[in-house]
PDB file of C-alpha atoms in Angstrom:
ATOM      1  CA  UNK A1469      88.396 -47.572 -17.119  1.00 67.00           C
ATOM      2  CA  UNK A1470      90.294 -47.680 -20.402  1.00 80.00           C
ATOM      3  CA  UNK A1471      90.642 -50.528 -22.883  1.00 87.00           C
ATOM      4  CA  UNK A1472      91.431 -50.696 -26.578  1.00 93.00           C
ATOM      5  CA  UNK A1473      87.698 -50.724 -27.331  1.00 96.00           C
ATOM      6  CA  UNK A1474      86.430 -47.982 -25.036  1.00 98.00           C
ATOM      7  CA  UNK A1475      87.213 -45.627 -22.185  1.00 98.00           C
ATOM      8  CA  UNK A1476      84.865 -44.270 -19.562  1.00 98.00           C
ATOM      9  CA  UNK A1477      84.676 -41.931 -16.594  1.00 98.00           C
ATOM     10  CA  UNK A1478      82.117 -41.201 -13.919  1.00 98.00           C
ATOM     11  CA  UNK A1479      78.906 -42.761 -12.662  1.00 98.00           C
ATOM     12  CA  UNK A1480      75.251 -42.042 -13.328  1.00 98.00           C
ATOM     13  CA  UNK A1481      73.131 -41.919 -16.495  1.00 98.00           C
ATOM     14  CA  UNK A1482      75.276 -42.952 -19.448  1.00 99.00           C
ATOM     15  CA  UNK A1483      76.352 -41.326 -22.696  1.00 99.00           C
ATOM     16  CA  UNK A1484      78.177 -43.283 -25.411  1.00 99.00           C
ATOM     17  CA  UNK A1485      80.308 -41.097 -27.708  1.00 99.00           C
ATOM     18  CA  UNK A1486      81.324 -42.107 -31.248  1.00 99.00           C
ATOM     19  CA  UNK A1487      84.201 -40.365 -33.030  1.00 99.00           C
ATOM     20  CA  UNK A1488      84.652 -39.072 -36.539  1.00 98.00           C
ATOM     21  CA  UNK A1489      86.805 -40.255 -39.420  1.00 98.00           C
ATOM     22  CA  UNK A1490      90.547 -39.823 -38.742  1.00 98.00           C
ATOM     23  CA  UNK A1491      89.864 -39.515 -35.022  1.00 98.00           C
ATOM     24  CA  UNK A1492      89.757 -41.987 -32.132  1.00 98.00           C
ATOM     25  CA  UNK A1493      88.107 -42.183 -28.727  1.00 99.00           C
ATOM     26  CA  UNK A1494      90.504 -39.636 -27.237  1.00 98.00           C
ATOM     27  CA  UNK A1495      88.724 -36.867 -29.134  1.00 99.00           C
ATOM     28  CA  UNK A1496      86.070 -36.849 -26.409  1.00 99.00           C
ATOM     29  CA  UNK A1497      88.472 -36.566 -23.474  1.00 99.00           C
ATOM     30  CA  UNK A1498      87.230 -33.022 -22.673  1.00 99.00           C
ATOM     31  CA  UNK A1499      83.653 -34.277 -22.541  1.00 99.00           C
ATOM     32  CA  UNK A1500      84.444 -37.378 -20.468  1.00 99.00           C
ATOM     33  CA  UNK A1501      86.235 -35.391 -17.783  1.00 98.00           C
ATOM     34  CA  UNK A1502      83.570 -32.690 -17.632  1.00 99.00           C
ATOM     35  CA  UNK A1503      80.543 -34.980 -17.569  1.00 99.00           C
ATOM     36  CA  UNK A1504      82.098 -37.331 -15.013  1.00 98.00           C
ATOM     37  CA  UNK A1505      82.609 -34.341 -12.721  1.00 98.00           C
ATOM     38  CA  UNK A1506      78.937 -33.464 -13.117  1.00 98.00           C
ATOM     39  CA  UNK A1507      77.295 -36.773 -12.290  1.00 98.00           C
ATOM     40  CA  UNK A1508      77.269 -38.696 -15.561  1.00 98.00           C
ATOM     41  CA  UNK A1509      78.868 -41.868 -16.885  1.00 99.00           C
ATOM     42  CA  UNK A1510      80.643 -40.821 -20.066  1.00 99.00           C
ATOM     43  CA  UNK A1511      81.861 -43.523 -22.442  1.00 99.00           C
ATOM     44  CA  UNK A1512      83.858 -43.086 -25.643  1.00 99.00           C
ATOM     45  CA  UNK A1513      84.416 -46.008 -27.988  1.00 98.00           C
ATOM     46  CA  UNK A1514      86.884 -46.660 -30.757  1.00 98.00           C
ATOM     47  CA  UNK A1515      85.410 -47.484 -34.128  1.00 97.00           C
ATOM     48  CA  UNK A1516      85.855 -51.013 -35.451  1.00 96.00           C
ATOM     49  CA  UNK A1517      88.456 -49.713 -37.928  1.00 95.00           C
ATOM     50  CA  UNK A1518      90.823 -49.135 -34.991  1.00 96.00           C
ATOM     51  CA  UNK A1519      90.224 -52.593 -33.563  1.00 95.00           C
ATOM     52  CA  UNK A1520      91.793 -54.662 -36.325  1.00 87.00           C
ATOM     53  CA  UNK A1521      88.807 -54.419 -38.681  1.00 79.00           C
ATOM     54  CA  UNK A1522      89.972 -51.849 -41.236  1.00 86.00           C
ATOM     55  CA  UNK A1523      87.574 -53.103 -43.893  1.00 88.00           C
ATOM     56  CA  UNK A1524      84.573 -51.426 -45.541  1.00 88.00           C
ATOM     57  CA  UNK A1525      81.404 -51.319 -43.460  1.00 94.00           C
ATOM     58  CA  UNK A1526      78.221 -49.299 -43.149  1.00 97.00           C
ATOM     59  CA  UNK A1527      76.864 -46.778 -40.683  1.00 98.00           C
ATOM     60  CA  UNK A1528      74.330 -49.411 -39.638  1.00 98.00           C
ATOM     61  CA  UNK A1529      77.265 -51.675 -38.743  1.00 97.00           C
ATOM     62  CA  UNK A1530      78.548 -48.898 -36.477  1.00 98.00           C
ATOM     63  CA  UNK A1531      75.095 -48.575 -34.913  1.00 99.00           C
ATOM     64  CA  UNK A1532      75.196 -52.321 -34.247  1.00 99.00           C
ATOM     65  CA  UNK A1533      78.602 -51.886 -32.589  1.00 98.00           C
ATOM     66  CA  UNK A1534      77.230 -49.172 -30.320  1.00 99.00           C
ATOM     67  CA  UNK A1535      74.249 -51.311 -29.347  1.00 99.00           C
ATOM     68  CA  UNK A1536      76.606 -54.214 -28.622  1.00 98.00           C
ATOM     69  CA  UNK A1537      78.767 -52.026 -26.377  1.00 98.00           C
ATOM     70  CA  UNK A1538      75.688 -50.905 -24.478  1.00 99.00           C
ATOM     71  CA  UNK A1539      74.779 -54.546 -23.908  1.00 98.00           C
ATOM     72  CA  UNK A1540      78.332 -55.381 -22.853  1.00 98.00           C
ATOM     73  CA  UNK A1541      78.240 -52.607 -20.263  1.00 98.00           C
ATOM     74  CA  UNK A1542      74.838 -53.688 -18.967  1.00 98.00           C
ATOM     75  CA  UNK A1543      73.074 -50.492 -20.010  1.00 98.00           C
ATOM     76  CA  UNK A1544      69.335 -50.695 -20.588  1.00 97.00           C
ATOM     77  CA  UNK A1545      69.248 -47.206 -22.105  1.00 98.00           C
ATOM     78  CA  UNK A1546      71.615 -44.292 -22.672  1.00 99.00           C
ATOM     79  CA  UNK A1547      72.206 -41.193 -24.744  1.00 99.00           C
ATOM     80  CA  UNK A1548      73.918 -41.802 -28.085  1.00 99.00           C
ATOM     81  CA  UNK A1549      76.370 -39.074 -29.080  1.00 99.00           C
ATOM     82  CA  UNK A1550      78.549 -38.744 -32.128  1.00 99.00           C
ATOM     83  CA  UNK A1551      80.683 -36.337 -34.093  1.00 99.00           C
ATOM     84  CA  UNK A1552      80.716 -36.355 -37.920  1.00 98.00           C
ATOM     85  CA  UNK A1553      80.778 -40.077 -38.821  1.00 98.00           C
ATOM     86  CA  UNK A1554      79.573 -40.804 -35.300  1.00 98.00           C
ATOM     87  CA  UNK A1555      76.761 -38.284 -35.792  1.00 99.00           C
ATOM     88  CA  UNK A1556      75.758 -39.880 -39.095  1.00 98.00           C
ATOM     89  CA  UNK A1557      75.672 -43.203 -37.253  1.00 99.00           C
ATOM     90  CA  UNK A1558      73.442 -41.772 -34.520  1.00 99.00           C
ATOM     91  CA  UNK A1559      70.661 -41.305 -37.071  1.00 99.00           C
ATOM     92  CA  UNK A1560      70.898 -44.961 -38.091  1.00 99.00           C
ATOM     93  CA  UNK A1561      70.946 -45.959 -34.416  1.00 99.00           C
ATOM     94  CA  UNK A1562      67.756 -44.005 -33.868  1.00 99.00           C
ATOM     95  CA  UNK A1563      66.038 -45.770 -36.734  1.00 99.00           C
ATOM     96  CA  UNK A1564      67.089 -49.261 -35.613  1.00 99.00           C
ATOM     97  CA  UNK A1565      67.470 -49.105 -31.824  1.00 99.00           C
ATOM     98  CA  UNK A1566      65.219 -46.237 -30.762  1.00 99.00           C
ATOM     99  CA  UNK A1567      63.988 -48.089 -27.670  1.00 98.00           C
ATOM    100  CA  UNK A1568      67.540 -48.174 -26.278  1.00 98.00           C
ATOM    101  CA  UNK A1569      68.115 -44.436 -26.555  1.00 99.00           C
ATOM    102  CA  UNK A1570      67.150 -41.793 -24.018  1.00 99.00           C
ATOM    103  CA  UNK A1571      68.247 -39.138 -26.491  1.00 99.00           C
ATOM    104  CA  UNK A1572      70.799 -38.202 -29.129  1.00 99.00           C
ATOM    105  CA  UNK A1573      73.621 -35.684 -29.449  1.00 99.00           C
ATOM    106  CA  UNK A1574      74.532 -34.935 -33.063  1.00 99.00           C
ATOM    107  CA  UNK A1575      77.775 -32.974 -33.398  1.00 99.00           C
ATOM    108  CA  UNK A1576      78.585 -31.704 -36.907  1.00 99.00           C
ATOM    109  CA  UNK A1577      76.274 -34.224 -38.549  1.00 98.00           C
ATOM    110  CA  UNK A1578      73.790 -34.530 -41.378  1.00 98.00           C
ATOM    111  CA  UNK A1579      70.981 -36.835 -42.464  1.00 98.00           C
ATOM    112  CA  UNK A1580      71.100 -36.012 -46.172  1.00 98.00           C
ATOM    113  CA  UNK A1581      73.087 -37.871 -48.818  1.00 97.00           C
ATOM    114  CA  UNK A1582      76.080 -36.471 -50.651  1.00 96.00           C
ATOM    115  CA  UNK A1583      75.573 -35.489 -54.302  1.00 95.00           C
ATOM    116  CA  UNK A1584      77.151 -37.744 -56.894  1.00 96.00           C
ATOM    117  CA  UNK A1585      80.000 -35.384 -57.727  1.00 96.00           C
ATOM    118  CA  UNK A1586      80.957 -35.145 -54.050  1.00 94.00           C
ATOM    119  CA  UNK A1587      80.875 -38.928 -53.733  1.00 96.00           C
ATOM    120  CA  UNK A1588      83.258 -39.279 -56.663  1.00 97.00           C
ATOM    121  CA  UNK A1589      85.622 -36.680 -55.199  1.00 95.00           C
ATOM    122  CA  UNK A1590      85.550 -38.292 -51.742  1.00 94.00           C
ATOM    123  CA  UNK A1591      86.206 -41.745 -53.190  1.00 96.00           C
ATOM    124  CA  UNK A1592      89.283 -40.439 -54.996  1.00 96.00           C
ATOM    125  CA  UNK A1593      90.684 -38.749 -51.891  1.00 95.00           C
ATOM    126  CA  UNK A1594      89.986 -41.618 -49.503  1.00 96.00           C
ATOM    127  CA  UNK A1595      91.557 -44.116 -51.890  1.00 96.00           C
ATOM    128  CA  UNK A1596      94.852 -42.323 -51.189  1.00 97.00           C
ATOM    129  CA  UNK A1597      94.556 -43.571 -47.590  1.00 97.00           C
ATOM    130  CA  UNK A1598      94.272 -47.199 -48.743  1.00 96.00           C
ATOM    131  CA  UNK A1599      97.911 -47.987 -47.948  1.00 97.00           C
ATOM    132  CA  UNK A1600      99.833 -49.727 -45.181  1.00 96.00           C
ATOM    133  CA  UNK A1601     101.185 -47.860 -42.184  1.00 97.00           C
ATOM    134  CA  UNK A1602      99.999 -44.829 -40.285  1.00 98.00           C
ATOM    135  CA  UNK A1603      98.488 -41.759 -41.924  1.00 98.00           C
ATOM    136  CA  UNK A1604     101.212 -39.956 -43.857  1.00 98.00           C
ATOM    137  CA  UNK A1605     102.097 -36.393 -42.943  1.00 98.00           C
ATOM    138  CA  UNK A1606     101.062 -35.302 -46.434  1.00 98.00           C
ATOM    139  CA  UNK A1607      97.576 -36.779 -45.949  1.00 98.00           C
ATOM    140  CA  UNK A1608      97.356 -35.421 -42.393  1.00 98.00           C
ATOM    141  CA  UNK A1609      98.192 -31.898 -43.496  1.00 98.00           C
ATOM    142  CA  UNK A1610      95.677 -32.208 -46.341  1.00 97.00           C
ATOM    143  CA  UNK A1611      92.940 -33.273 -43.908  1.00 97.00           C
ATOM    144  CA  UNK A1612      93.578 -30.795 -41.096  1.00 98.00           C
ATOM    145  CA  UNK A1613      91.883 -27.745 -42.713  1.00 98.00           C
ATOM    146  CA  UNK A1614      88.721 -29.809 -43.120  1.00 96.00           C
ATOM    147  CA  UNK A1615      88.772 -30.701 -39.425  1.00 98.00           C
ATOM    148  CA  UNK A1616      89.741 -27.391 -37.830  1.00 98.00           C
ATOM    149  CA  UNK A1617      88.492 -23.877 -38.464  1.00 97.00           C
ATOM    150  CA  UNK A1618      90.326 -20.659 -39.230  1.00 97.00           C
ATOM    151  CA  UNK A1619      89.933 -19.397 -35.657  1.00 97.00           C
ATOM    152  CA  UNK A1620      91.644 -22.507 -34.298  1.00 98.00           C
ATOM    153  CA  UNK A1621      94.502 -22.229 -36.785  1.00 98.00           C
ATOM    154  CA  UNK A1622      95.054 -18.624 -35.709  1.00 98.00           C
ATOM    155  CA  UNK A1623      94.482 -18.920 -31.963  1.00 98.00           C
ATOM    156  CA  UNK A1624      95.139 -22.545 -31.012  1.00 98.00           C
ATOM    157  CA  UNK A1625      97.631 -23.972 -33.524  1.00 98.00           C
ATOM    158  CA  UNK A1626      98.845 -26.422 -30.894  1.00 98.00           C
ATOM    159  CA  UNK A1627      95.544 -28.297 -31.165  1.00 99.00           C
ATOM    160  CA  UNK A1628      96.037 -28.712 -34.900  1.00 99.00           C
ATOM    161  CA  UNK A1629      99.652 -29.805 -34.429  1.00 98.00           C
ATOM    162  CA  UNK A1630      98.611 -32.320 -31.765  1.00 99.00           C
ATOM    163  CA  UNK A1631      96.159 -34.023 -34.072  1.00 99.00           C
ATOM    164  CA  UNK A1632      98.469 -34.042 -37.076  1.00 99.00           C
ATOM    165  CA  UNK A1633     101.055 -35.776 -34.890  1.00 99.00           C
ATOM    166  CA  UNK A1634      98.378 -38.113 -33.512  1.00 99.00           C
ATOM    167  CA  UNK A1635      97.173 -39.126 -36.961  1.00 99.00           C
ATOM    168  CA  UNK A1636     100.693 -39.832 -38.186  1.00 99.00           C
ATOM    169  CA  UNK A1637     101.635 -41.947 -35.154  1.00 98.00           C
ATOM    170  CA  UNK A1638      98.380 -43.533 -33.928  1.00 98.00           C
ATOM    171  CA  UNK A1639      95.869 -43.819 -36.780  1.00 98.00           C
ATOM    172  CA  UNK A1640      96.341 -46.491 -39.477  1.00 97.00           C
ATOM    173  CA  UNK A1641      95.906 -44.997 -42.921  1.00 98.00           C
ATOM    174  CA  UNK A1642      93.710 -47.847 -44.121  1.00 97.00           C
ATOM    175  CA  UNK A1643      91.377 -47.281 -41.148  1.00 97.00           C
ATOM    176  CA  UNK A1644      90.642 -43.815 -42.543  1.00 97.00           C
ATOM    177  CA  UNK A1645      89.927 -45.279 -45.969  1.00 97.00           C
ATOM    178  CA  UNK A1646      87.562 -47.879 -44.516  1.00 96.00           C
ATOM    179  CA  UNK A1647      85.679 -45.445 -42.311  1.00 96.00           C
ATOM    180  CA  UNK A1648      85.284 -42.955 -45.122  1.00 95.00           C
ATOM    181  CA  UNK A1649      83.632 -45.695 -47.160  1.00 93.00           C
ATOM    182  CA  UNK A1650      80.958 -46.026 -44.453  1.00 95.00           C
ATOM    183  CA  UNK A1651      79.420 -42.626 -45.184  1.00 97.00           C
ATOM    184  CA  UNK A1652      80.452 -41.355 -48.625  1.00 96.00           C
ATOM    185  CA  UNK A1653      77.544 -43.231 -50.230  1.00 97.00           C
ATOM    186  CA  UNK A1654      75.146 -42.950 -47.285  1.00 97.00           C
ATOM    187  CA  UNK A1655      71.434 -42.753 -48.150  1.00 97.00           C
ATOM    188  CA  UNK A1656      69.304 -39.679 -47.592  1.00 98.00           C
ATOM    189  CA  UNK A1657      67.465 -40.248 -44.298  1.00 98.00           C
ATOM    190  CA  UNK A1658      66.070 -36.741 -43.929  1.00 98.00           C
ATOM    191  CA  UNK A1659      62.407 -37.736 -44.273  1.00 98.00           C
ATOM    192  CA  UNK A1660      62.827 -40.583 -41.788  1.00 98.00           C
ATOM    193  CA  UNK A1661      63.991 -38.229 -39.037  1.00 99.00           C
ATOM    194  CA  UNK A1662      60.333 -37.894 -37.997  1.00 98.00           C
ATOM    195  CA  UNK A1663      60.588 -41.459 -36.668  1.00 98.00           C
ATOM    196  CA  UNK A1664      63.176 -40.418 -34.068  1.00 99.00           C
ATOM    197  CA  UNK A1665      60.809 -39.118 -31.409  1.00 98.00           C
ATOM    198  CA  UNK A1666      63.376 -38.795 -28.638  1.00 98.00           C
ATOM    199  CA  UNK A1667      65.113 -35.579 -27.542  1.00 99.00           C
ATOM    200  CA  UNK A1668      67.939 -34.580 -29.879  1.00 99.00           C
ATOM    201  CA  UNK A1669      70.647 -31.992 -29.305  1.00 99.00           C
ATOM    202  CA  UNK A1670      72.209 -30.750 -32.533  1.00 99.00           C
ATOM    203  CA  UNK A1671      75.585 -29.080 -32.001  1.00 99.00           C
ATOM    204  CA  UNK A1672      77.012 -27.368 -35.053  1.00 99.00           C
ATOM    205  CA  UNK A1673      79.658 -24.788 -35.823  1.00 98.00           C
ATOM    206  CA  UNK A1674      78.760 -21.973 -38.180  1.00 93.00           C
ATOM    207  CA  UNK A1675      82.292 -22.357 -39.550  1.00 94.00           C
ATOM    208  CA  UNK A1676      82.030 -26.076 -40.337  1.00 97.00           C
ATOM    209  CA  UNK A1677      83.373 -26.373 -43.884  1.00 94.00           C
ATOM    210  CA  UNK A1678      82.755 -30.071 -44.747  1.00 95.00           C
ATOM    211  CA  UNK A1679      79.249 -30.122 -43.215  1.00 97.00           C
ATOM    212  CA  UNK A1680      77.679 -26.673 -43.673  1.00 95.00           C
ATOM    213  CA  UNK A1681      75.313 -25.579 -40.916  1.00 97.00           C
ATOM    214  CA  UNK A1682      72.395 -25.544 -43.371  1.00 97.00           C
ATOM    215  CA  UNK A1683      72.374 -29.329 -43.054  1.00 97.00           C
ATOM    216  CA  UNK A1684      71.819 -28.964 -39.319  1.00 98.00           C
ATOM    217  CA  UNK A1685      68.846 -26.688 -39.976  1.00 97.00           C
ATOM    218  CA  UNK A1686      67.326 -29.314 -42.284  1.00 97.00           C
ATOM    219  CA  UNK A1687      67.509 -31.872 -39.463  1.00 98.00           C
ATOM    220  CA  UNK A1688      66.066 -29.403 -36.985  1.00 98.00           C
ATOM    221  CA  UNK A1689      62.999 -28.978 -39.212  1.00 97.00           C
ATOM    222  CA  UNK A1690      62.271 -32.713 -39.392  1.00 98.00           C
ATOM    223  CA  UNK A1691      63.112 -34.028 -35.909  1.00 99.00           C
ATOM    224  CA  UNK A1692      60.106 -33.973 -33.534  1.00 98.00           C
ATOM    225  CA  UNK A1693      62.064 -32.826 -30.453  1.00 98.00           C
ATOM    226  CA  UNK A1694      65.324 -31.150 -31.408  1.00 99.00           C
ATOM    227  CA  UNK A1695      67.377 -28.215 -30.169  1.00 98.00           C
ATOM    228  CA  UNK A1696      70.220 -26.572 -32.091  1.00 99.00           C
ATOM    229  CA  UNK A1697      73.250 -25.016 -30.412  1.00 99.00           C
ATOM    230  CA  UNK A1698      75.514 -23.016 -32.720  1.00 98.00           C
ATOM    231  CA  UNK A1699      79.176 -23.095 -31.725  1.00 98.00           C
ATOM    232  CA  UNK A1700      81.291 -19.988 -32.375  1.00 98.00           C
ATOM    233  CA  UNK A1701      85.021 -19.870 -33.070  1.00 97.00           C
ATOM    234  CA  UNK A1702      85.099 -23.414 -34.400  1.00 98.00           C
ATOM    235  CA  UNK A1703      85.269 -25.597 -37.465  1.00 98.00           C
ATOM    236  CA  UNK A1704      84.250 -29.217 -37.973  1.00 98.00           C
ATOM    237  CA  UNK A1705      85.710 -30.494 -34.683  1.00 99.00           C
ATOM    238  CA  UNK A1706      83.718 -28.222 -32.398  1.00 99.00           C
ATOM    239  CA  UNK A1707      83.842 -30.451 -29.316  1.00 99.00           C
ATOM    240  CA  UNK A1708      87.631 -29.935 -29.285  1.00 99.00           C
ATOM    241  CA  UNK A1709      87.894 -26.440 -30.726  1.00 99.00           C
ATOM    242  CA  UNK A1710      85.354 -24.903 -28.349  1.00 98.00           C
ATOM    243  CA  UNK A1711      84.956 -27.561 -25.682  1.00 99.00           C
ATOM    244  CA  UNK A1712      83.494 -25.235 -23.064  1.00 98.00           C
ATOM    245  CA  UNK A1713      80.479 -24.265 -25.159  1.00 98.00           C
ATOM    246  CA  UNK A1714      79.912 -27.859 -26.229  1.00 99.00           C
ATOM    247  CA  UNK A1715      80.330 -29.256 -22.712  1.00 99.00           C
ATOM    248  CA  UNK A1716      77.754 -26.938 -21.171  1.00 98.00           C
ATOM    249  CA  UNK A1717      75.326 -27.541 -24.033  1.00 99.00           C
ATOM    250  CA  UNK A1718      75.603 -31.291 -23.466  1.00 99.00           C
ATOM    251  CA  UNK A1719      75.265 -30.933 -19.698  1.00 98.00           C
ATOM    252  CA  UNK A1720      72.110 -28.852 -20.008  1.00 98.00           C
ATOM    253  CA  UNK A1721      70.630 -31.371 -22.432  1.00 98.00           C
ATOM    254  CA  UNK A1722      71.403 -34.322 -20.157  1.00 98.00           C
ATOM    255  CA  UNK A1723      70.046 -32.505 -17.122  1.00 98.00           C
ATOM    256  CA  UNK A1724      66.783 -31.942 -19.010  1.00 97.00           C
ATOM    257  CA  UNK A1725      66.486 -35.572 -20.078  1.00 97.00           C
ATOM    258  CA  UNK A1726      67.298 -36.953 -16.661  1.00 97.00           C
ATOM    259  CA  UNK A1727      65.411 -34.213 -14.800  1.00 89.00           C
ATOM    260  CA  UNK A1728      68.367 -32.948 -12.821  1.00 80.00           C
ATOM    261  CA  UNK A1729      67.913 -29.736 -10.872  1.00 71.00           C
ATOM    262  CA  UNK A1730      69.137 -26.476 -12.346  1.00 60.00           C
ATOM    263  CA  UNK A1731      72.841 -25.867 -11.652  1.00 58.00           C
ATOM    264  CA  UNK A1732      72.587 -22.061 -11.789  1.00 57.00           C
TER     265      UNK A1732
END
């Protein structure tokens, strides 16, 4: 099933994936195919900025959108997964809709706030996306090194080229500006992580440049039931750069939550 709002594959316990800034719901295609083949219902949704709402919003707004999609699909509970912006949102979802979540998958995320100097720098860069049309090639090539690691550039340049082409043909520039505004000034929720007493899988690449892995360790210390999987040979977009490692980490986590038998 594919619509402008979401796409899904498989049947069984559900996972709702939320993409990062610049991306769209296709970024989880490797996870949807893999999880569907292993007995899960995998759902990936487009952010509101890709649905004709390219205006400023908050991470809580995105959590509301995820809860609304769950209701639309008739899901009483599910695992909430997200990458980068989607991972930031997952924390807000846990604080507002904890009773709807069976667990959380946080890919390249953080709970802390950005320092003031970083906020100022981000605001200046994202303002350059506040123009009509699709993302420009100049902006796409500027963004790519933040999204993909050195190993991917050297060993899988086709992945980088695919996404640069995708951004310049499929992603409205103003959507990037609006989604960036949702997290640049996000509050520090680190101390509130103790309230999220559901299982959490933290997936993080040691080579993530925009979100250093130390921020994953700080979440691991505060969450009551969290596991960290470090992804090698990857940058910020680990679920695409090293999909096999990420897929099996997610599958093992879901099997634990839903008490599936060992697959070994």
